[in-house]
Short mmCIF file of C-alpha atoms and ligand atoms in Angstrom, two decimals:
data_model
loop_
_atom_site.label_atom_id
_atom_site.label_comp_id
_atom_site.label_asym_id
_atom_site.label_seq_id
_atom_site.Cartn_x
_atom_site.Cartn_y
_atom_site.Cartn_z
CA MET W 194 0.20 0.41 0.17
CA ASN W 195 1.09 3.56 -0.65
CA SER W 196 0.83 5.90 2.11
CA ALA W 197 -2.58 7.50 0.77
CA GLU W 198 -3.72 4.34 0.48
CA LYS W 199 -2.64 3.58 3.67
CA GLN W 200 -4.75 6.69 5.19
CA LEU W 201 -7.67 5.72 3.92
CA ALA W 202 -7.09 2.28 4.90
CA ILE W 203 -6.82 4.04 8.42
CA LEU W 204 -10.08 6.47 7.76
CA LEU W 205 -11.97 4.03 6.96
CA ASP W 206 -11.68 1.88 10.08
CA PHE W 207 -11.73 4.99 11.93
CA GLY W 208 -15.16 5.44 10.60
CA LYS W 209 -16.50 1.70 11.69
CA VAL W 210 -15.33 2.29 15.23
CA ILE W 211 -16.75 6.42 15.73
CA ASN W 212 -20.33 4.46 14.55
CA LYS W 213 -20.12 1.61 17.07
CA THR W 214 -18.48 2.95 19.96
CA LYS W 215 -21.07 5.40 22.34
CA SER W 216 -19.57 6.56 25.34
CA LEU W 217 -17.70 9.87 24.92
CA ASN W 218 -14.77 8.66 26.50
CA ASP W 219 -14.55 5.57 23.50
CA VAL W 220 -15.29 7.97 20.93
CA LEU W 221 -12.34 10.39 22.11
CA GLU W 222 -9.92 7.43 22.69
CA SER W 223 -10.45 6.11 18.70
CA ILE W 224 -10.31 9.51 17.63
CA ALA W 225 -6.78 10.09 19.50
CA ASN W 226 -5.27 6.74 18.32
CA PHE W 227 -6.25 7.36 14.77
CA ALA W 228 -4.81 11.23 15.12
CA ARG W 229 -1.40 9.41 16.46
CA ASP W 230 -1.57 6.92 13.59
CA ILE W 231 -1.99 9.09 10.99
CA LEU W 232 0.38 11.82 12.12
CA GLN W 233 3.37 9.55 13.23
CA ALA W 234 2.92 11.21 16.28
CA ASP W 235 4.18 9.25 19.77
CA ARG W 236 1.04 10.38 21.57
CA CYS W 237 -1.98 12.88 21.79
CA SER W 238 -3.89 13.76 24.34
CA ILE W 239 -7.80 15.63 24.07
CA PHE W 240 -8.48 17.96 26.22
CA VAL W 241 -11.88 19.19 27.51
CA HIS W 242 -12.11 23.08 28.82
CA ASP W 243 -13.12 24.49 31.65
CA ALA W 244 -13.50 28.04 31.33
CA HIS W 245 -14.62 28.75 35.20
CA LYS W 246 -11.56 26.85 36.56
CA GLU W 247 -9.43 28.47 33.61
CA GLU W 248 -7.95 24.32 33.22
CA LEU W 249 -7.46 21.92 30.54
CA TRP W 250 -8.76 18.28 31.55
CA SER W 251 -7.16 15.18 29.52
CA LYS W 252 -10.24 13.13 28.42
CA VAL W 253 -7.38 10.90 26.97
CA ALA W 254 -3.86 11.02 27.37
CA HIS W 255 -1.81 8.47 25.84
CA GLY W 256 0.86 7.03 28.25
CA THR W 257 -0.31 8.74 31.25
CA GLU W 258 -2.69 9.27 33.86
CA PRO W 259 -5.62 11.70 33.35
CA ILE W 260 -3.96 15.17 34.34
CA ARG W 261 -5.35 19.06 34.47
CA ILE W 262 -3.30 21.74 33.35
CA SER W 263 -4.24 25.75 33.35
CA THR W 264 -4.52 27.52 30.52
CA LYS W 265 -2.19 29.98 31.78
CA LYS W 266 0.58 28.21 30.65
CA GLY W 267 1.70 25.92 28.49
CA VAL W 268 1.62 25.29 24.94
CA ALA W 269 -2.15 23.48 25.14
CA GLY W 270 -3.24 26.92 27.36
CA ASN W 271 -1.88 29.18 24.64
CA ALA W 272 -4.02 27.17 21.75
CA ALA W 273 -7.13 27.28 24.14
CA LEU W 274 -6.85 30.82 24.95
CA SER W 275 -5.56 32.33 21.12
CA LYS W 276 -7.60 29.76 19.43
CA GLU W 277 -4.81 29.46 17.23
CA ILE W 278 -2.77 26.37 15.82
CA GLN W 279 0.53 26.05 17.87
CA ILE W 280 3.62 24.26 15.98
CA VAL W 281 6.48 23.67 18.46
CA VAL W 282 9.89 22.36 17.03
CA ASP W 283 11.97 22.53 19.84
CA ALA W 284 10.08 22.30 22.92
CA TYR W 285 12.70 23.04 25.76
CA ASN W 286 13.73 25.79 24.04
CA ASP W 287 10.52 27.55 23.61
CA TYR W 288 9.12 29.99 25.72
CA ARG W 289 5.53 28.70 25.40
CA PHE W 290 6.53 25.25 26.77
CA ASN W 291 5.75 24.50 30.42
CA GLN W 292 8.26 21.48 31.59
CA ASP W 293 5.65 20.62 34.87
CA VAL W 294 4.00 18.33 32.88
CA ASP W 295 7.25 16.42 31.93
CA LYS W 296 9.14 16.83 35.03
CA LYS W 297 5.26 14.83 36.50
CA THR W 298 4.96 12.11 34.05
CA GLY W 299 8.95 11.44 32.79
CA TYR W 300 8.26 11.81 29.71
CA LEU W 301 10.69 14.05 27.11
CA THR W 302 9.15 16.37 25.11
CA HIS W 303 10.51 17.61 21.52
CA THR W 304 8.03 18.59 19.15
CA ILE W 305 4.06 19.41 19.87
CA LEU W 306 1.49 20.18 17.60
CA ALA W 307 -1.68 21.20 19.54
CA VAL W 308 -5.37 22.83 18.03
CA PRO W 309 -7.98 24.37 19.65
CA LEU W 310 -11.68 22.93 19.55
CA LEU W 311 -14.02 25.48 18.86
CA ASP W 312 -17.70 25.13 19.16
CA ASN W 313 -20.25 26.76 16.80
CA GLN W 314 -19.87 30.24 18.71
CA GLU W 315 -16.26 29.79 18.21
CA ASN W 316 -15.80 29.15 21.86
CA THR W 317 -13.21 27.13 22.85
CA ILE W 318 -14.26 23.56 24.24
CA GLY W 319 -10.86 21.81 24.27
CA VAL W 320 -7.18 21.21 22.69
CA PHE W 321 -6.21 18.46 20.66
CA GLN W 322 -2.58 18.04 21.35
CA ALA W 323 0.00 15.62 19.35
CA LEU W 324 3.32 15.00 20.47
CA ASN W 325 6.62 13.94 19.08
CA LYS W 326 6.67 13.22 15.61
CA LYS W 327 8.43 9.83 14.83
CA ASP W 328 10.50 11.36 12.10
CA GLY W 329 11.16 15.24 11.77
CA ILE W 330 8.88 17.41 12.82
CA PHE W 331 5.03 18.51 12.27
CA THR W 332 3.84 20.34 9.50
CA ASN W 333 1.14 22.62 8.29
CA SER W 334 -0.23 19.76 6.53
CA ASP W 335 0.01 18.03 9.93
CA ALA W 336 -1.86 20.87 11.26
CA GLU W 337 -4.77 20.60 8.53
CA LEU W 338 -5.27 16.79 9.15
CA LEU W 339 -5.45 17.54 12.93
CA LEU W 340 -7.92 20.27 12.77
CA LEU W 341 -9.99 18.34 10.07
CA ILE W 342 -9.76 15.34 12.83
CA SER W 343 -10.64 17.69 15.92
CA ASN W 344 -13.92 18.49 13.85
CA TYR W 345 -15.06 14.87 15.00
CA ALA W 346 -13.64 15.58 18.78
CA ALA W 347 -15.31 18.87 18.91
CA SER W 348 -18.94 17.78 17.79
CA ALA W 349 -19.12 14.42 20.07
CA ILE W 350 -18.06 16.74 23.15
CA GLU W 351 -20.35 19.34 22.26
CA ASN W 352 -23.47 16.36 21.94
CA ALA W 353 -21.99 14.88 25.35
CA ILE W 354 -22.04 18.27 26.98
CA LEU W 355 -25.57 18.84 25.50
CA TYR W 356 -27.06 15.65 26.82
CA ASP W 357 -26.02 16.46 30.38
CA LYS W 358 -27.49 19.28 30.08
CA LEU W 359 -30.48 18.21 29.04
CA ARG W 360 -30.64 15.31 31.63
CA ASP W 361 -30.31 18.38 33.92
CA THR W 362 -33.16 20.00 32.82
CA GLN W 363 -35.41 17.04 33.14
CA THR W 364 -34.42 16.43 36.69
CA LYS W 365 -35.33 19.69 37.49
CA ILE W 366 -38.47 19.59 35.53
CA ILE W 367 -39.71 16.20 37.35
CA ASN W 368 -38.68 17.03 40.72
CA LYS W 369 -40.79 20.55 40.70
CA LEU W 370 -43.84 18.50 39.72
CA ALA W 371 -43.34 16.28 42.14
CA SER W 372 -43.21 18.64 44.77
CA ALA W 373 -46.28 20.46 43.52
CA ALA W 374 -48.04 17.59 43.96
CA GLU W 375 -46.87 17.23 47.50
CA PHE W 376 -47.86 20.71 48.18
CA LYS W 377 -51.26 20.27 47.38
CA ASP W 378 -51.42 16.94 49.07
CA GLN W 379 -49.96 18.07 52.12
CA GLU W 380 -47.45 15.01 51.91
CA THR W 381 -43.68 16.01 52.50
CA SER W 382 -40.80 15.66 50.05
CA LYS W 383 -39.17 12.93 52.46
CA HIS W 384 -42.25 10.80 51.71
CA THR W 385 -41.83 10.95 47.81
CA LYS W 386 -38.36 10.37 48.08
CA ARG W 387 -38.67 7.21 50.11
CA VAL W 388 -41.37 6.13 47.68
CA GLY W 389 -38.80 6.67 45.26
CA LEU W 390 -35.74 4.61 46.95
CA TYR W 391 -38.23 1.80 47.97
CA SER W 392 -39.15 1.20 44.48
CA ALA W 393 -35.60 1.19 43.46
CA LEU W 394 -34.64 -1.20 45.94
CA LEU W 395 -37.31 -3.53 45.26
CA ALA W 396 -36.52 -3.01 41.32
CA GLU W 397 -32.81 -3.83 41.92
CA LYS W 398 -33.69 -7.16 43.59
CA TYR W 399 -36.33 -7.76 40.93
CA GLY W 400 -33.20 -7.80 38.82
CA LEU W 401 -34.04 -4.38 36.46
CA ASN W 402 -31.04 -3.39 34.62
CA LYS W 403 -29.58 -0.27 35.90
CA ASP W 404 -31.12 1.82 33.38
CA ASP W 405 -34.45 0.68 34.75
CA ILE W 406 -33.50 1.42 38.32
CA TYR W 407 -32.83 4.45 37.73
CA LYS W 408 -35.66 5.48 36.39
CA ILE W 409 -38.13 3.92 38.63
CA GLU W 410 -36.33 5.93 41.33
CA LEU W 411 -36.72 9.22 39.83
CA ALA W 412 -40.29 8.36 38.26
CA ALA W 413 -42.15 7.03 41.18
CA PRO W 414 -42.20 9.97 43.56
CA MET W 415 -44.62 11.55 40.60
CA HIS W 416 -47.34 8.74 40.94
CA ASP W 417 -49.41 11.32 42.41
CA ALA W 418 -48.88 14.25 40.21
CA GLY W 419 -52.58 14.13 39.02
CA LYS W 420 -53.81 14.76 42.65
CA ILE W 421 -53.19 18.28 41.53
CA GLY W 422 -56.24 18.22 39.59
CA ILE W 423 -58.36 16.96 42.57
CA ALA W 424 -60.37 20.01 44.63
CA ASP W 425 -59.10 20.64 47.98
CA LYS W 426 -62.13 19.81 49.09
CA ILE W 427 -61.64 15.83 48.45
CA MET W 428 -58.16 16.16 49.05
CA LEU W 429 -58.37 17.37 52.65
CA LYS W 430 -61.37 16.03 53.93
CA PRO W 431 -60.89 14.78 57.50
CA ASP W 432 -63.07 12.09 56.98
CA LYS W 433 -63.92 9.34 54.62
CA LEU W 434 -64.88 9.99 51.36
CA SER W 435 -68.22 9.31 49.89
CA PHE W 436 -68.78 7.07 47.06
CA GLU W 437 -68.85 10.27 44.41
CA GLU W 438 -65.91 11.77 45.93
CA PHE W 439 -63.73 8.82 45.94
CA GLU W 440 -65.04 8.25 41.88
CA ILE W 441 -63.64 11.72 41.61
CA MET W 442 -60.35 10.77 43.72
CA LYS W 443 -59.58 7.87 41.22
CA THR W 444 -59.34 9.95 38.67
CA HIS W 445 -55.74 10.95 39.87
CA SER W 446 -54.46 8.28 37.85
CA GLN W 447 -55.44 9.37 34.35
CA LEU W 448 -54.80 12.76 34.85
CA GLY W 449 -51.15 12.30 36.34
CA HIS W 450 -51.04 10.11 33.43
CA ASP W 451 -52.06 12.79 30.87
CA LEU W 452 -49.97 15.80 32.85
CA LEU W 453 -46.66 13.89 32.63
CA PHE W 454 -46.78 11.69 29.59
CA ASP W 455 -44.31 12.70 27.01
CA GLU W 456 -43.57 10.46 23.48
CA GLU W 457 -40.15 11.90 22.99
CA ASN W 458 -38.84 11.49 27.15
CA GLU W 459 -38.01 7.90 28.82
CA TYR W 460 -38.09 9.41 32.32
CA LEU W 461 -41.40 10.96 31.46
CA LYS W 462 -42.61 8.32 29.81
CA ALA W 463 -41.91 5.99 33.28
CA ALA W 464 -43.45 8.32 35.12
CA ALA W 465 -46.67 8.38 33.00
CA LEU W 466 -46.80 4.64 33.62
CA ILE W 467 -46.61 4.47 37.17
CA ALA W 468 -48.75 7.64 37.39
CA LEU W 469 -51.82 5.53 35.41
CA GLU W 470 -51.01 1.97 37.15
CA HIS W 471 -50.12 2.64 40.64
CA HIS W 472 -53.83 2.01 42.23
CA GLU W 473 -53.96 -1.14 39.01
CA LYS W 474 -54.36 -4.07 41.84
CA TRP W 475 -52.85 -7.95 41.22
CA ASP W 476 -55.96 -9.51 41.29
CA GLY W 477 -57.99 -7.59 38.86
CA SER W 478 -59.86 -4.92 41.22
CA GLY W 479 -57.74 -1.80 40.97
CA TYR W 480 -58.63 1.14 38.63
CA PRO W 481 -58.70 2.52 36.42
CA HIS W 482 -58.74 -0.15 33.96
CA ALA W 483 -58.77 -3.00 36.15
CA LYS W 484 -55.52 -4.62 35.12
CA LYS W 485 -54.80 -7.85 36.21
CA GLY W 486 -51.43 -9.89 37.12
CA GLU W 487 -48.31 -9.51 34.78
CA GLU W 488 -50.51 -6.65 32.62
CA ILE W 489 -49.68 -4.38 34.92
CA SER W 490 -46.10 -3.27 34.03
CA ILE W 491 -43.38 -4.22 36.53
CA PHE W 492 -43.08 -0.43 37.37
CA GLY W 493 -46.66 0.02 38.34
CA ARG W 494 -46.38 -3.14 40.44
CA ILE W 495 -43.46 -1.97 42.55
CA VAL W 496 -44.70 1.64 43.08
CA ALA W 497 -48.03 -0.24 44.39
CA ILE W 498 -46.50 -1.13 47.16
CA ALA W 499 -44.03 1.22 48.04
CA ASP W 500 -47.14 3.56 47.58
CA VAL W 501 -49.49 1.98 50.27
CA PHE W 502 -46.24 1.02 52.78
CA ASP W 503 -45.35 4.44 52.94
CA ALA W 504 -49.02 5.91 53.11
CA LEU W 505 -49.59 3.73 55.91
CA ILE W 506 -46.58 4.83 58.36
CA SER W 507 -47.71 8.33 56.84
CA VAL W 508 -49.79 11.00 58.46
CA ARG W 509 -52.70 11.97 56.30
CA PRO W 510 -55.73 14.10 56.56
CA TYR W 511 -57.96 11.39 57.43
CA LYS W 512 -55.85 9.18 59.12
CA GLU W 513 -53.19 8.40 61.89
CA PRO W 514 -49.94 7.16 60.73
CA TRP W 515 -49.87 3.45 61.36
CA SER W 516 -46.26 1.28 63.01
CA PHE W 517 -43.95 0.18 60.46
CA GLU W 518 -44.77 -3.71 61.41
CA LYS W 519 -48.64 -3.03 61.16
CA ALA W 520 -47.99 -1.63 57.91
CA HIS W 521 -45.30 -4.40 56.81
CA ALA W 522 -48.68 -6.73 57.96
CA LEU W 523 -50.73 -5.35 56.19
CA LEU W 524 -48.58 -5.97 52.77
CA ASN W 525 -48.54 -9.88 53.58
CA GLU W 526 -52.20 -9.98 54.39
CA ASN W 527 -52.82 -8.66 50.78
CA SER W 528 -50.18 -10.56 48.94
CA GLY W 529 -51.80 -12.24 45.54
CA THR W 530 -54.74 -10.00 46.10
CA HIS W 531 -53.63 -6.14 46.17
CA PHE W 532 -50.07 -6.95 45.38
CA ASP W 533 -47.81 -9.16 43.22
CA PRO W 534 -46.64 -11.79 45.89
CA ALA W 535 -43.41 -12.34 43.92
CA LEU W 536 -42.50 -8.72 45.03
CA ILE W 537 -43.67 -9.07 48.68
CA THR W 538 -41.29 -11.82 48.72
CA LEU W 539 -38.58 -9.43 47.53
CA PHE W 540 -39.76 -6.66 50.28
CA ASN W 541 -39.82 -9.16 53.02
CA GLU W 542 -36.44 -10.56 52.47
CA ASN W 543 -34.83 -6.79 52.25
CA ILE W 544 -37.19 -5.87 55.02
CA GLU W 545 -33.92 -4.07 56.98
CA ARG W 546 -32.80 -2.51 54.12
CA ILE W 547 -36.43 -1.12 53.97
CA ARG W 548 -36.25 -0.34 58.05
CA THR W 549 -33.09 1.86 57.08
CA ILE W 550 -34.80 3.92 54.64
CA TYR W 551 -37.79 4.55 56.72
CA GLN W 552 -35.49 5.42 59.42
CA GLU W 553 -33.41 7.74 57.73
CA LEU W 554 -36.19 9.64 56.18
CA LYS W 555 -38.20 9.97 58.82
CA ASP W 556 -41.00 12.85 58.60
P1 LIG Y 545 -52.76 8.08 49.68
O1 LIG Y 545 -53.57 9.01 51.09
O2 LIG Y 545 -51.67 8.21 49.02
O3 LIG Y 545 -52.75 6.44 50.19
C1 LIG Y 545 -52.32 5.41 49.20
C2 LIG Y 545 -53.13 3.87 48.82
O4 LIG Y 545 -52.69 3.58 50.33
C3 LIG Y 545 -54.64 3.96 49.21
O5 LIG Y 545 -55.23 4.03 47.80
C4 LIG Y 545 -54.94 2.67 49.85
O6 LIG Y 545 -54.81 1.45 49.16
C5 LIG Y 545 -54.00 2.89 50.90
N1 LIG Y 545 -54.06 3.10 51.96
C6 LIG Y 545 -54.20 4.72 52.15
N2 LIG Y 545 -54.43 4.89 53.76
C7 LIG Y 545 -54.90 3.35 53.92
C8 LIG Y 545 -55.89 3.26 55.48
O7 LIG Y 545 -56.05 3.52 56.30
N3 LIG Y 545 -56.08 1.50 55.22
C9 LIG Y 545 -55.79 0.85 54.21
N4 LIG Y 545 -56.10 -0.47 54.12
N5 LIG Y 545 -55.03 1.33 52.89
C10 LIG Y 545 -54.86 2.61 53.22
P2 LIG Y 545 -56.65 4.34 47.34
O8 LIG Y 545 -57.62 4.27 48.41
O9 LIG Y 545 -56.67 4.20 46.10
O10 LIG Y 545 -56.92 5.79 47.87
C11 LIG Y 545 -56.61 6.65 46.88
C12 LIG Y 545 -55.87 8.59 47.25
O11 LIG Y 545 -57.13 8.89 47.36
C13 LIG Y 545 -55.34 8.23 48.61
O12 LIG Y 545 -53.40 8.55 48.50
C14 LIG Y 545 -56.06 9.53 49.46
O13 LIG Y 545 -55.45 10.61 48.91
C15 LIG Y 545 -57.45 9.34 48.99
N6 LIG Y 545 -58.34 8.81 49.91
C16 LIG Y 545 -58.69 7.58 50.00
N7 LIG Y 545 -59.09 6.93 50.80
C17 LIG Y 545 -59.79 8.42 51.80
C18 LIG Y 545 -60.47 8.88 53.00
O14 LIG Y 545 -61.41 8.17 53.55
N8 LIG Y 545 -60.61 10.32 53.05
C19 LIG Y 545 -59.92 11.07 52.57
N9 LIG Y 545 -59.84 12.41 52.90
N10 LIG Y 545 -59.09 10.48 51.42
C20 LIG Y 545 -59.02 9.55 51.12
C1 LIG Y 546 2.69 22.27 27.44
O1 LIG Y 546 1.38 22.40 26.64
O2 LIG Y 546 3.28 22.49 27.15
C2 LIG Y 546 2.82 20.52 28.30
C3 LIG Y 546 3.17 20.00 26.86
C4 LIG Y 546 3.14 18.16 27.40
O3 LIG Y 546 1.78 17.51 27.40
O4 LIG Y 546 4.20 18.01 27.32
C1 LIG Y 547 -47.02 12.93 46.31
O1 LIG Y 547 -46.23 12.83 44.60
O2 LIG Y 547 -47.27 13.73 46.80
C2 LIG Y 547 -46.45 11.85 46.90
C3 LIG Y 547 -47.01 10.22 46.78
C4 LIG Y 547 -48.40 9.79 47.77
O3 LIG Y 547 -48.96 10.62 48.05
O4 LIG Y 547 -48.09 9.19 47.98
C1 LIG Y 548 -40.44 -2.85 32.39
O1 LIG Y 548 -41.83 -3.63 32.17
O2 LIG Y 548 -39.37 -3.31 32.34
C2 LIG Y 548 -40.71 -1.48 32.29
C3 LIG Y 548 -42.11 -0.97 32.34
C4 LIG Y 548 -42.79 -0.88 31.10
O3 LIG Y 548 -42.61 -0.30 29.96
O4 LIG Y 548 -44.05 -1.56 31.13
FE1 LIG Y 549 -52.60 7.40 44.04
FE1 LIG Y 550 -49.55 8.08 47.04
#
């Protein structure tokens, strides 16, 4: 193969890796490997820029532990601040070079090529750096190549940052909704947290995967979000509800579902399903759809248990709190009728962990 063919082969390989790998670190690592091969460099690093701290954090660094450097010093810092390509042909005789990193790593830097990673608004989001070209020095055409490759790294980093922000926003919205329902219900945020934690524990013991465990912990506290739509006169009534009042109260399941459902968002989808199903019963006598057994999703079956248990041990406008033991006994009395018996077994097997959650988050 001639060198153009070699480059093409590397490029094709690179495309395959990029499509298959998912996590940001994997993507950046394959980009760094690719850059090292194509530039004939000894090592490459990709730094992410922290503008607040005025630092660069290595996401990938061949041959060393992750490092953190100031943007005020060194070649990479220069690239970050000036947003210009840096080519260094003799590091120890170059004013831009900062020897601290070599001292720490025991590496001996001779030549450096560093390019800034810029976002759409031309902000520096990182630096891509290659060290010690195997043969000779880094050239302008090496710089062109590295800039091209850098576009991949920049968009991978940008996507990851956007994704983190989105997830942050979603979590905030979700927590706001949960506290809105609490306010209406005169329930405490400790209560909603407990329902999330009991649910996550049961989900883990049942063998759901990490994603689903996190999802239920986040979504379970919103099971009563639909109570926002129920009149205070009913919600806060200190006595038993009349038949008609209870019929209205029962609409909180569907109301909550419709309020929370969002086709695009897996957390809100799970929350909507939980709101809809948390008063269904294993024997088919629940509401709103009288679903039976495994027609009720595992999320719905789990939250049904966590909700009733916590409602019993909590104070309500219409009832005093029950003791832990009495609430635990009621779950067992209703195993196989109200509740999925396999889940009640798991609840019993893990009663000490349930008790710990209860004690640590007492009202
Ligand atoms: P909640 O207070 O969060 O109660 C959730 C579920 O826990 C209830 O669902 C029920 O299955 C169980 N639970 C709560 N307290 C008791 C109890 O003292 N004994 C027994 N055996 N189970 C209990 P349910 O029945 O579908 O009620 C849904 C919601 O309707 C309740 O949520 C509460 O907000 C309201 N509600 C139910 N009954 C009454 C009542 O008599 N008076 C008033 N003011 N509200 C009620
Ligand atoms: C620098 O940016 O000056 C340090 C280069 C290195 O990583 O050795
Ligand atoms: C809520 O969302 O307000 C709390 C849950 C509950 O009532 O059990
Ligand atoms: C599950 O059953 O594992 C998830 C809940 C659902 O969407 O049914
Ligand atoms: Fe409810
Ligand atoms: Fe509830």
